[in-house]
Coordinates of C-alpha atoms and ligand atoms in Angstrom, one line a residue:
M1 CA 28.1 -2.7 -3.4
K2 CA 25.6 -5.1 -4.7
A3 CA 22.0 -3.9 -4.7
L4 CA 19.1 -6.3 -4.0
P5 CA 16.1 -6.9 -6.3
G6 CA 14.0 -3.7 -6.8
A7 CA 15.9 -1.8 -4.0
P8 CA 18.8 0.3 -5.2
H9 CA 19.4 1.6 -1.6
I10 CA 19.4 -1.8 0.1
H11 CA 22.7 -3.4 -0.7
W12 CA 25.7 -5.4 0.5
R13 CA 28.9 -3.8 1.7
A14 CA 31.3 -6.7 1.7
A15 CA 29.4 -9.3 3.8
D16 CA 27.0 -6.8 5.6
L17 CA 23.5 -5.7 4.6
F18 CA 23.1 -1.9 4.5
I19 CA 20.1 0.4 4.2
E20 CA 21.5 3.4 2.6
G21 CA 24.5 4.3 4.8
V22 CA 23.4 2.3 7.9
S23 CA 24.1 -1.4 8.7
A24 CA 21.1 -3.6 9.4
D25 CA 22.9 -5.5 12.2
A26 CA 23.8 -2.2 13.9
L27 CA 20.1 -1.1 13.8
A28 CA 18.9 -4.4 15.2
A29 CA 21.5 -4.3 18.0
A30 CA 20.3 -0.8 18.9
H31 CA 16.6 -1.3 18.6
G32 CA 16.0 -5.0 18.9
T33 CA 14.0 -7.3 16.6
P34 CA 11.6 -7.8 14.9
L35 CA 12.4 -4.4 13.4
Y36 CA 11.1 -2.7 10.3
V37 CA 13.6 -0.4 8.5
Y38 CA 12.8 1.9 5.6
S39 CA 14.9 3.8 3.1
R40 CA 13.6 7.3 2.7
R41 CA 15.5 7.8 -0.5
S42 CA 13.9 4.7 -2.0
M43 CA 10.4 6.1 -1.2
L44 CA 11.2 9.5 -2.8
E45 CA 12.7 7.9 -5.9
A46 CA 9.7 5.7 -6.4
L47 CA 7.5 8.8 -6.2
A48 CA 9.7 10.7 -8.5
G49 CA 8.9 8.2 -11.3
Y50 CA 5.3 9.2 -11.2
Q51 CA 6.1 12.9 -10.8
R52 CA 8.5 13.0 -13.8
A53 CA 5.9 11.5 -16.1
L54 CA 3.2 13.9 -14.8
A55 CA 5.3 17.1 -14.8
G56 CA 3.5 19.9 -16.7
R57 CA 0.0 18.4 -16.2
R58 CA -2.6 19.1 -13.6
H59 CA -2.2 16.1 -11.4
L60 CA -2.2 14.7 -7.9
V61 CA -0.4 11.6 -6.7
C62 CA -2.5 10.3 -3.7
Y63 CA -0.4 7.8 -1.8
A64 CA -2.7 4.9 -0.8
M65 CA -1.7 4.9 2.8
K66 CA -3.1 1.6 3.8
A67 CA 0.1 0.2 2.3
N68 CA 2.1 1.8 5.2
S69 CA 0.4 4.4 7.3
T70 CA 3.2 5.2 9.8
L71 CA 3.3 9.0 10.4
A72 CA 6.9 9.6 9.3
V73 CA 6.1 7.8 6.0
L74 CA 3.1 10.0 5.5
Q75 CA 5.2 13.1 6.4
T76 CA 7.8 12.1 3.8
F77 CA 5.1 12.0 1.1
A78 CA 3.2 15.1 2.3
R79 CA 6.4 17.1 2.1
A80 CA 7.1 15.8 -1.4
G81 CA 3.7 17.2 -2.5
C82 CA 1.6 14.1 -2.3
G83 CA -2.1 13.8 -1.5
F84 CA -3.4 10.7 0.1
D85 CA -5.9 7.9 -0.7
I86 CA -7.7 6.9 2.5
V87 CA -10.2 4.2 3.4
A88 CA -11.1 5.0 7.0
L89 CA -11.4 7.8 9.5
G90 CA -8.3 6.7 11.3
E91 CA -6.3 7.2 8.1
L92 CA -7.7 10.7 7.7
E93 CA -6.6 11.6 11.3
R94 CA -3.2 10.2 10.6
V95 CA -2.8 12.4 7.5
L96 CA -3.7 15.5 9.5
A97 CA -1.3 14.4 12.3
A98 CA 1.5 14.0 9.8
G99 CA 1.0 17.5 8.4
G100 CA -0.9 16.4 5.2
D101 CA -3.4 18.6 3.5
A102 CA -7.1 17.5 3.7
A103 CA -7.7 19.2 0.4
K104 CA -5.5 16.6 -1.2
V105 CA -7.3 13.6 0.2
V106 CA -9.5 11.2 -1.7
F107 CA -11.7 9.1 0.5
S108 CA -12.1 5.6 -1.0
G109 CA -13.7 2.5 0.4
V110 CA -16.8 0.3 -0.2
G111 CA -18.4 1.1 3.1
K112 CA -18.1 4.5 4.9
R113 CA -19.8 5.2 8.2
P114 CA -21.8 8.4 8.7
D115 CA -19.3 9.7 11.3
E116 CA -16.5 9.1 8.8
M117 CA -18.4 11.1 6.1
R118 CA -19.1 13.9 8.5
R119 CA -15.5 14.3 9.6
A120 CA -14.3 14.2 5.9
L121 CA -16.8 16.9 5.0
E122 CA -15.8 19.0 8.0
V123 CA -12.1 19.0 7.1
G124 CA -12.8 19.4 3.4
V125 CA -11.4 16.4 1.5
K126 CA -10.8 16.7 -2.2
C127 CA -13.2 14.0 -3.2
F128 CA -15.3 11.0 -2.0
N129 CA -14.8 8.0 -4.2
V130 CA -18.3 6.5 -4.0
E131 CA -19.0 2.9 -4.7
S132 CA -22.9 2.6 -4.6
E133 CA -26.1 4.6 -5.3
A134 CA -27.0 4.1 -1.6
E135 CA -23.8 5.8 -0.6
L136 CA -24.6 8.7 -2.9
A137 CA -27.9 9.3 -1.2
T138 CA -26.5 9.1 2.3
L139 CA -23.6 11.4 1.5
S140 CA -25.9 14.0 -0.1
G141 CA -28.1 14.0 2.9
M142 CA -25.1 14.4 5.2
A143 CA -23.7 17.2 3.2
M144 CA -27.1 19.0 3.1
S145 CA -27.4 18.7 6.9
M146 CA -24.1 20.5 7.2
A147 CA -24.9 23.1 4.6
R148 CA -22.1 21.8 2.4
R149 CA -21.7 20.0 -0.9
A150 CA -19.7 16.8 -1.1
P151 CA -17.3 16.5 -4.1
V152 CA -17.8 13.0 -5.6
S153 CA -16.3 10.6 -8.0
L154 CA -17.8 7.2 -8.8
R155 CA -15.6 4.2 -8.6
V156 CA -16.4 2.3 -11.8
N157 CA -15.6 -1.3 -12.1
P158 CA -14.3 -1.6 -15.6
D159 CA -14.5 -5.4 -15.7
V160 CA -10.9 -6.0 -16.7
D161 CA -8.7 -8.8 -15.5
A162 CA -5.6 -7.4 -13.7
R163 CA -4.1 -10.9 -13.8
T164 CA -3.0 -10.9 -10.2
H165 CA -3.8 -12.8 -7.0
P166 CA -7.6 -13.2 -6.6
Y167 CA -7.5 -11.5 -3.2
I168 CA -6.0 -8.4 -4.7
S169 CA -7.9 -8.3 -8.0
T170 CA -10.6 -5.7 -7.7
G171 CA -11.7 -4.7 -11.2
L172 CA -13.7 -7.8 -12.2
K173 CA -17.5 -8.1 -12.3
G174 CA -17.9 -10.6 -9.6
N175 CA -16.3 -8.6 -6.9
K176 CA -17.5 -6.2 -4.2
F177 CA -15.8 -3.1 -5.4
G178 CA -17.1 -0.3 -7.5
I179 CA -20.2 0.3 -9.6
A180 CA -20.6 -2.0 -12.6
H181 CA -19.7 -0.3 -15.8
D182 CA -23.2 -0.7 -17.3
Q183 CA -24.8 0.9 -14.2
A184 CA -22.4 3.8 -14.0
L185 CA -24.5 6.1 -16.3
A186 CA -27.5 5.8 -14.1
A187 CA -25.5 6.3 -11.0
Y188 CA -23.9 9.5 -12.4
R189 CA -27.4 10.8 -13.4
M190 CA -28.5 10.3 -9.8
A191 CA -25.3 12.0 -8.4
A192 CA -25.8 14.9 -10.8
R193 CA -29.4 15.4 -9.5
L194 CA -28.7 15.1 -5.8
P195 CA -28.6 18.5 -4.2
G196 CA -25.7 17.8 -1.7
L197 CA -23.3 16.5 -4.3
D198 CA -20.9 18.0 -6.8
V199 CA -19.6 15.5 -9.5
V200 CA -15.9 16.2 -9.8
G201 CA -14.5 13.0 -11.3
I202 CA -14.4 9.3 -12.1
D203 CA -12.1 6.6 -10.7
C204 CA -11.2 3.0 -10.9
H205 CA -8.7 0.7 -9.1
I206 CA -8.4 -2.7 -10.8
G207 CA -6.2 -4.6 -8.4
S208 CA -2.8 -4.7 -6.8
Q209 CA 0.7 -6.1 -7.7
I210 CA -0.1 -5.7 -11.4
T211 CA 2.9 -6.3 -13.5
E212 CA 1.6 -5.5 -17.0
I213 CA 0.5 -2.3 -18.7
G214 CA -2.3 -3.9 -20.8
P215 CA -5.0 -4.1 -18.0
Y216 CA -4.4 -0.4 -17.2
L217 CA -4.9 0.6 -20.9
D218 CA -8.1 -1.5 -21.1
A219 CA -9.5 0.1 -17.9
L220 CA -8.5 3.5 -19.2
D221 CA -10.4 3.0 -22.5
R222 CA -13.5 1.9 -20.7
L223 CA -13.4 5.0 -18.4
L224 CA -12.8 7.3 -21.4
D225 CA -15.8 5.8 -23.1
L226 CA -17.9 6.5 -20.1
I227 CA -16.6 10.1 -19.7
E228 CA -17.6 10.7 -23.3
A229 CA -21.1 9.3 -22.8
L230 CA -21.5 11.4 -19.6
E231 CA -20.3 14.6 -21.1
G232 CA -22.5 14.0 -24.0
E233 CA -25.4 14.2 -21.5
G234 CA -24.0 17.4 -20.0
I235 CA -22.5 15.8 -16.9
A236 CA -18.9 17.2 -16.7
I237 CA -16.1 15.0 -15.3
P238 CA -13.2 17.2 -14.4
H239 CA -10.8 14.6 -13.1
L240 CA -9.7 11.1 -14.0
D241 CA -8.3 8.9 -11.2
L242 CA -6.7 5.7 -12.4
G243 CA -6.1 4.2 -9.0
G244 CA -3.1 2.3 -7.9
G245 CA -2.0 -1.3 -8.2
L246 CA 1.4 -1.2 -9.9
G247 CA 3.5 -4.2 -8.8
I248 CA 7.0 -4.4 -7.4
T249 CA 9.8 -6.9 -7.6
Y250 CA 9.6 -9.4 -4.7
T251 CA 11.7 -12.1 -6.3
D252 CA 11.7 -12.3 -10.1
E253 CA 8.7 -10.1 -11.1
T254 CA 9.4 -7.6 -13.8
P255 CA 6.7 -4.8 -13.5
P256 CA 7.0 -1.7 -15.7
D257 CA 8.4 1.2 -13.9
A258 CA 5.9 3.9 -12.9
E259 CA 7.3 6.5 -15.3
L260 CA 6.8 4.1 -18.3
L261 CA 3.3 3.1 -17.2
V262 CA 2.2 6.7 -16.7
R263 CA 3.7 7.8 -20.0
Q264 CA 1.9 5.1 -21.9
L265 CA -1.4 6.0 -20.2
L266 CA -0.9 9.7 -21.0
A267 CA -0.2 8.9 -24.6
R268 CA -3.6 7.1 -24.8
I269 CA -5.3 9.9 -22.9
D270 CA -3.9 12.5 -25.3
A271 CA -4.6 10.4 -28.4
R272 CA -8.3 10.3 -27.4
G273 CA -8.4 14.0 -26.8
H274 CA -8.6 14.0 -22.9
G275 CA -5.3 15.6 -22.2
H276 CA -6.9 18.6 -20.5
R277 CA -8.2 16.6 -17.5
E278 CA -6.7 16.6 -14.1
L279 CA -5.1 13.2 -13.5
L280 CA -5.0 11.4 -10.2
F281 CA -3.1 8.2 -9.3
E282 CA -3.4 6.2 -6.0
P283 CA -0.2 4.2 -5.8
G284 CA 0.5 2.4 -2.5
R285 CA 2.8 -0.7 -2.8
S286 CA 4.9 0.8 -5.7
L287 CA 5.9 3.8 -3.5
V288 CA 6.9 1.9 -0.4
G289 CA 7.1 -1.8 -1.0
N290 CA 10.8 -2.1 -2.0
A291 CA 11.8 0.6 0.4
G292 CA 11.4 -1.6 3.5
I293 CA 12.9 -4.6 5.2
L294 CA 11.9 -6.6 8.2
I295 CA 14.9 -7.7 10.4
T296 CA 14.4 -10.8 12.5
E297 CA 16.7 -12.9 14.7
V298 CA 17.1 -16.6 14.5
L299 CA 15.9 -18.2 17.7
V300 CA 16.5 -21.9 17.0
T301 CA 17.3 -24.2 14.1
K302 CA 15.5 -27.6 13.9
R303 CA 16.7 -30.2 11.4
G304 CA 14.0 -32.7 10.6
S305 CA 13.8 -35.8 8.4
E306 CA 11.7 -34.0 5.8
K307 CA 12.3 -30.3 6.5
N308 CA 14.7 -28.0 8.3
F309 CA 13.0 -25.2 10.3
C310 CA 14.7 -21.9 11.0
I311 CA 12.5 -20.4 13.8
V312 CA 12.8 -16.6 13.9
D313 CA 11.4 -14.0 16.3
A314 CA 9.2 -12.4 13.6
A315 CA 5.9 -14.1 12.8
M316 CA 2.7 -13.9 10.8
N317 CA 1.4 -11.2 13.2
D318 CA 4.3 -9.0 12.2
L319 CA 4.2 -9.9 8.5
M320 CA 1.0 -11.4 7.2
R321 CA 1.6 -11.5 3.4
P322 CA 3.0 -15.0 3.3
A323 CA 0.3 -16.5 5.5
M324 CA -2.5 -14.5 3.9
Y325 CA -1.6 -14.5 0.2
G326 CA 1.0 -17.3 0.0
A327 CA 3.3 -14.4 -1.0
T328 CA 7.0 -15.1 -1.7
M329 CA 9.3 -12.6 -0.2
A330 CA 13.1 -12.7 -0.5
I331 CA 15.0 -13.5 2.8
V332 CA 18.7 -12.8 3.2
P333 CA 21.1 -12.8 6.1
C334 CA 22.1 -9.5 7.6
A335 CA 25.7 -10.7 7.6
L336 CA 26.8 -13.3 5.1
R337 CA 28.6 -16.4 6.5
D338 CA 30.8 -18.9 4.7
G339 CA 29.5 -22.4 4.4
E340 CA 27.3 -24.7 2.4
P341 CA 23.7 -23.4 2.2
E342 CA 21.0 -25.7 3.4
L343 CA 17.2 -25.5 2.6
W344 CA 15.2 -24.0 5.4
D345 CA 11.6 -23.1 6.1
V346 CA 11.8 -19.8 7.8
V347 CA 8.9 -19.8 10.4
G348 CA 7.7 -17.7 13.3
P349 CA 6.8 -18.9 16.9
V350 CA 3.0 -18.4 16.5
C351 CA 0.8 -21.4 17.0
E352 CA -0.4 -21.8 13.4
S353 CA 0.9 -23.8 10.6
G354 CA 0.3 -20.8 8.4
D355 CA 2.9 -19.0 10.4
W356 CA 5.7 -19.0 7.9
L357 CA 7.8 -16.3 6.3
G358 CA 9.6 -18.3 3.6
R359 CA 9.8 -21.9 2.4
D360 CA 12.7 -23.9 1.1
R361 CA 15.2 -21.0 1.3
A362 CA 18.9 -21.7 0.7
L363 CA 20.7 -20.1 3.6
V364 CA 23.7 -20.6 5.9
V365 CA 22.3 -19.8 9.3
E366 CA 23.1 -20.3 13.0
P367 CA 20.9 -19.3 16.0
G368 CA 21.5 -15.7 16.9
D369 CA 22.0 -14.6 13.3
R370 CA 19.8 -12.0 11.9
L371 CA 17.8 -12.3 8.7
A372 CA 16.1 -9.6 6.6
V373 CA 12.8 -10.2 4.7
L374 CA 13.0 -7.9 1.7
S375 CA 10.4 -5.7 0.0
A376 CA 8.6 -5.4 3.3
G377 CA 7.6 -1.7 3.1
A378 CA 4.0 -2.3 2.0
Y379 CA 1.2 -4.2 3.5
A380 CA 3.5 -5.4 6.2
M381 CA 3.6 -3.2 9.4
S382 CA 0.2 -1.7 8.4
M383 CA -1.3 -5.2 8.6
A384 CA 0.5 -6.3 11.8
S385 CA -1.6 -7.6 14.7
N386 CA -1.2 -8.6 18.3
Y387 CA -2.0 -12.2 17.8
N388 CA -0.5 -14.4 20.5
S389 CA -0.2 -11.2 22.6
R390 CA 2.9 -10.2 20.7
P391 CA 3.7 -6.5 20.8
R392 CA 4.1 -4.9 17.4
A393 CA 7.6 -4.2 16.0
A394 CA 9.5 -1.0 16.1
E395 CA 10.2 1.0 12.9
V396 CA 13.3 3.0 11.8
M397 CA 13.6 5.4 8.9
V398 CA 17.0 5.7 7.3
D399 CA 18.0 8.8 5.4
G400 CA 21.6 8.6 4.2
E401 CA 23.8 8.1 7.3
R402 CA 21.0 9.0 9.7
A403 CA 18.6 6.5 11.3
V404 CA 15.5 7.7 13.2
L405 CA 13.3 5.6 15.4
I406 CA 9.8 6.5 13.9
R407 CA 7.7 4.0 15.9
E408 CA 8.7 2.6 19.3
R409 CA 8.2 -1.1 19.9
E410 CA 4.8 -1.7 21.7
N411 CA 5.1 -2.9 25.2
I412 CA 3.2 -5.7 26.8
A413 CA 1.3 -3.6 29.3
E414 CA -0.2 -1.6 26.4
L415 CA -1.6 -4.8 25.0
F416 CA -4.2 -5.2 27.8
A417 CA -4.3 -1.6 29.1
R418 CA -7.9 -1.2 27.8
E419 CA -9.2 -4.5 29.2
H420 CA -11.3 -5.0 32.3
L421 CA -11.7 -7.9 34.6
V422 CA -15.2 -8.8 35.8
D423 CA -16.2 -8.7 39.5
Ligands
PLP501 C1 -5.4 -0.4 -2.0 C2 -5.8 0.6 -2.9 C3 -4.9 1.4 -3.7 C4 -3.4 1.1 -3.7 O1 -3.1 -0.1 -4.2 P1 -1.6 -0.6 -4.4 O2 -1.6 -1.9 -5.1 O3 -0.9 -0.6 -3.1 O4 -0.9 0.5 -5.3 C5 -5.3 2.4 -4.4 N1 -6.7 2.7 -4.5 C6 -7.6 2.0 -3.8 C7 -9.0 2.4 -3.9 C8 -7.2 1.0 -3.0 O5 -8.1 0.3 -2.3

């Protein structure tokens, strides 16, 4: 049994790809393609890394559910004790529908609508991660009108370079996220004065797919400096939320594992005398990314003078990361064939040149074969769209020998069920 990069439970048994104890080809035959398949054990083991490092401390791991918000995924993490990091009302309702606890929810996001704030106050979320002074004022007013107080943390932009893709780097000065470090004191003074708010913490989130520990330590130091300044002024900051962002292995990346990262952060926190604080993390990708694959069937192969195209039935609407970020994701056959590999561009049927899943991949393929895009558990199904009126894929969760259909494939009638013709 040979495991694939970053994914101990996705492996070869002889020539066949397996997710835990279940064959990828058998799942595709039963449920059709494109099909997302997740290993439950991989998700729980990824979480266990954070939990081991944080054992014995007051802490909360809030799964950043925008990475994959399917109910059964949320249920898996809720049962394992997780809270959730949400960025929209729909995500809050999903947490509740999956049996999650509102009191373990942190509500992030650079723009929250009043109805979203109201609902979050009504169900009693743990904290609002606030990103502007204007939002502090609105939230305070809303809480007062409901005769409640809103627990708040300010998302501080520590101005550190996470050294990742510009679209997923969020902790630098020039970007839309957070409150600039040098304005944070003033914003906290305002929060402390507003009658509808309780200051409960501080947070940051410096980016995504981060593969080094250094940027986290830099951000931590800047947050601890601020906490010390705030507490010097009598504004208590009970919890410290270091966000998410830890990277995974797509091909040859070598991110630290979560346990190592958290242990190093804890060492710094303790060394600076902040070990008593409640600690929050908001991991998304690192909990689910390597746990999922996308299975797709080869429709046609086209050999050209410059390029060979392998046209598959999954497309950019199913998996946006290559088109959106130029992301490289490993692609393997579900059943290995003998033969001399050729170089293929693996592309979908959508009418956009950006519709590709992988470029110059050495594969032995024939029409009718199935391929699996690896590390497709995060920012994959949750970003899927209906572009080209393509129904969204089905999803299966594997747990040992058991496979459960956790989301049915969308049908075409559903795609236009809410549309109206004009007279
Ligand atoms: C997206 C996001 C996360 C999760 O990021 P990952 O890279 O998936 O770990 C955490 N916190 C906030 C505020 C986010 O926007």
